[in-house]
Structure formats: C-alpha cells, structure tokens
Coordinates of C-alpha atoms in Angstrom, one line a residue:
M1 CA 10.0 23.4 -15.3
R2 CA 13.2 25.1 -15.4
M3 CA 15.6 24.7 -12.6
W4 CA 16.2 28.3 -12.0
T5 CA 12.7 28.7 -12.1
K6 CA 12.0 26.5 -9.2
L7 CA 14.8 28.2 -7.2
A8 CA 13.3 31.7 -8.1
I9 CA 9.9 30.3 -6.9
A10 CA 11.3 28.9 -3.6
G11 CA 13.2 32.0 -3.2
A12 CA 10.2 34.2 -3.4
M13 CA 8.1 32.0 -1.1
L14 CA 10.8 32.6 1.4
V15 CA 10.2 36.6 1.5
P16 CA 7.5 36.9 3.9
F17 CA 9.6 34.9 6.4
A18 CA 12.7 37.3 5.6
G19 CA 11.2 40.4 6.8
G20 CA 12.2 39.8 10.7
V21 CA 15.4 38.7 9.7
A22 CA 16.1 41.8 7.7
L23 CA 15.2 44.3 10.5
A24 CA 18.1 42.8 12.9
E25 CA 20.9 44.9 12.6
A26 CA 24.4 43.0 12.7
E27 CA 27.5 43.9 14.4
P28 CA 29.3 45.9 11.8
D29 CA 32.4 43.4 11.6
E30 CA 29.8 40.5 11.1
A31 CA 28.1 42.8 8.5
I32 CA 30.8 43.2 6.6
K33 CA 32.1 39.6 6.9
Y34 CA 28.6 38.5 5.5
R35 CA 28.7 40.7 2.8
K36 CA 32.2 39.6 1.9
A37 CA 30.8 35.8 1.9
V38 CA 27.9 36.7 -0.4
M39 CA 30.2 38.7 -2.9
Q40 CA 32.6 35.6 -2.7
A41 CA 29.9 33.3 -3.7
I42 CA 28.9 35.2 -6.8
G43 CA 32.7 35.5 -7.5
G44 CA 33.2 31.9 -7.5
H45 CA 30.2 31.1 -9.4
T46 CA 31.0 33.7 -12.1
K47 CA 34.6 32.0 -12.3
A48 CA 33.4 28.5 -12.5
S49 CA 31.1 29.5 -15.0
A50 CA 33.4 31.4 -17.1
A51 CA 35.6 28.2 -17.1
I52 CA 32.7 26.3 -18.5
I53 CA 31.9 28.5 -21.3
T54 CA 35.2 29.0 -22.4
G55 CA 35.7 25.2 -22.5
K56 CA 38.6 25.3 -19.7
A57 CA 36.9 23.1 -17.2
G58 CA 33.5 21.7 -16.1
T59 CA 30.5 20.6 -18.3
A60 CA 27.0 22.2 -19.5
E61 CA 25.6 20.1 -16.8
D62 CA 27.9 21.9 -14.1
L63 CA 26.9 25.3 -15.5
K64 CA 23.1 24.4 -15.2
K65 CA 24.0 24.3 -11.3
H66 CA 26.6 27.2 -11.0
A67 CA 24.2 29.8 -12.8
P68 CA 21.1 29.3 -10.7
A69 CA 23.3 29.4 -7.5
L70 CA 25.0 32.7 -9.1
Y71 CA 21.5 34.1 -9.5
M72 CA 20.2 33.1 -6.1
S73 CA 23.4 34.6 -5.0
A74 CA 22.9 38.0 -6.9
M75 CA 19.4 38.2 -5.6
T76 CA 20.9 38.5 -1.9
A77 CA 23.5 40.8 -2.7
L78 CA 21.8 44.1 -2.3
E79 CA 20.1 43.3 0.9
A80 CA 23.5 42.4 2.2
F81 CA 24.9 46.0 1.7
R82 CA 21.6 47.7 3.3
Q83 CA 23.3 48.2 6.7
N84 CA 25.6 51.0 6.3
T85 CA 29.0 50.0 7.9
H86 CA 31.0 52.7 6.3
G87 CA 33.8 53.5 9.1
Q88 CA 32.8 51.0 11.5
G89 CA 34.2 48.0 12.9
A90 CA 37.7 46.5 12.3
E91 CA 36.8 44.1 9.5
K92 CA 38.8 45.0 6.0
T93 CA 36.2 46.2 3.4
T94 CA 36.6 47.5 0.1
A95 CA 33.1 49.1 0.1
T96 CA 33.0 52.8 -0.3
E97 CA 31.0 55.2 1.5
A98 CA 29.2 55.9 -2.0
I99 CA 27.2 52.8 -1.7
W100 CA 25.2 54.2 1.1
T101 CA 25.1 57.9 -0.1
D102 CA 24.2 57.0 -3.6
W103 CA 22.1 54.1 -2.6
A104 CA 19.6 54.5 -5.7
G105 CA 22.5 54.0 -8.2
F106 CA 23.9 51.4 -6.2
E107 CA 20.2 49.5 -6.0
G108 CA 20.1 50.2 -10.1
K109 CA 23.4 48.3 -10.5
M110 CA 22.7 45.6 -8.3
E111 CA 19.3 44.9 -10.0
N112 CA 21.4 45.1 -13.4
L113 CA 23.4 42.2 -11.8
V114 CA 20.6 40.4 -10.8
V115 CA 19.0 40.8 -14.3
A116 CA 22.3 39.5 -15.9
A117 CA 22.9 36.5 -13.4
R118 CA 19.2 35.4 -14.5
N119 CA 19.7 35.6 -18.0
L120 CA 22.7 33.5 -17.8
A121 CA 20.9 30.9 -15.5
S122 CA 18.0 30.8 -18.2
A123 CA 20.5 30.4 -20.8
A124 CA 22.6 27.7 -19.1
E125 CA 19.2 25.9 -18.4
A126 CA 18.2 25.8 -22.0
G127 CA 21.8 24.8 -23.1
N128 CA 22.9 27.9 -24.9
A129 CA 24.6 30.0 -22.4
G130 CA 27.6 31.6 -24.0
G131 CA 30.2 34.7 -24.0
E132 CA 27.2 37.1 -24.6
Q133 CA 25.7 36.4 -21.0
L134 CA 28.9 36.0 -19.4
K135 CA 30.1 39.3 -21.0
A136 CA 26.9 41.1 -20.0
L137 CA 27.3 39.7 -16.2
G138 CA 31.0 41.1 -16.0
G139 CA 29.7 44.4 -17.2
T140 CA 27.5 44.6 -14.2
C141 CA 30.3 43.4 -11.7
K142 CA 32.7 46.1 -13.4
A143 CA 30.0 48.9 -13.2
C144 CA 29.7 48.5 -9.7
H145 CA 33.2 47.9 -8.6
D146 CA 34.3 51.1 -10.6
D147 CA 31.7 53.3 -8.7
Y148 CA 31.5 51.6 -5.3
R149 CA 34.7 49.7 -4.3
T150 CA 38.1 51.1 -3.5
K151 CA 40.8 50.1 -5.9

C-alpha cells in the first residue's frame, strides 16, 4: 500500500476522535499561532518538495516523505481557520476577514489545496512527481493568498 494512502487511512481513523477537540475554541492568539504553524508546515514541505523536483537539493526518496507530510498538513488547514479571530488578539496575522465572510469560497480553495497536495504525494510515491504537480499546488496557494491574505 502506498505511503500516502496509509497516512490518509490513519488520518481518517482519527476523525471520530477529532470532533471533541475541534469543538473547543482557543484563545484568539493561540488559534492564530496554531494556524500559522500549520501554514508554515505546508510552506516548508512545499519549498522542500520544490527543491527536490527542480534538482537543487534532496532526493526522490526525500520527496516520498515531504509530499505526504505536505498532504497531511493541507488536510488540517481548513479546520485551523474555522475559528474566526478577525480583529481579536494581539498576534499578528495576514489572514483577512474575507476568510470568514466568504467561508464557502475559502473552503473551496482549501479543498483545491488538499487535492493538489494529494496529487503530488501520489506522484511522489509512484516516482513521477514533477513540475506539473508542483505548479498546480502553487496555483492553489496563490489563489487563496490573492483573495484571503493581506499583501
């Protein structure tokens, strides 16, 4: 069984237990810090994957680890934004109010991120990940950042 498939199954098995955790609202600053950590994980694994795919660093075996980690992080991203922290707390954030006023649009773009990350993980596991998957992933990041992040 492919590594990302195993990770997805493991993640799905945790869903019944996640409900209780998701119900608790964090202090706004803590919610923002958590959200930033999730997005930094996505960014870090994306940068590492790009370095490998472009031949600048790392190996195909490394990509088989980074791509599934990116996918798993992407699967947590939407939930990390569910708590509306706009105008709350002292922690700096580039998240705009549009995330919560256009939740359906934001949710759709985050779903696109998950699909693109899954496609990259699948291609990495098969040994044929390349610029096409990376470009698609980058496009999902840009689409969200253009509409839901301050410049």
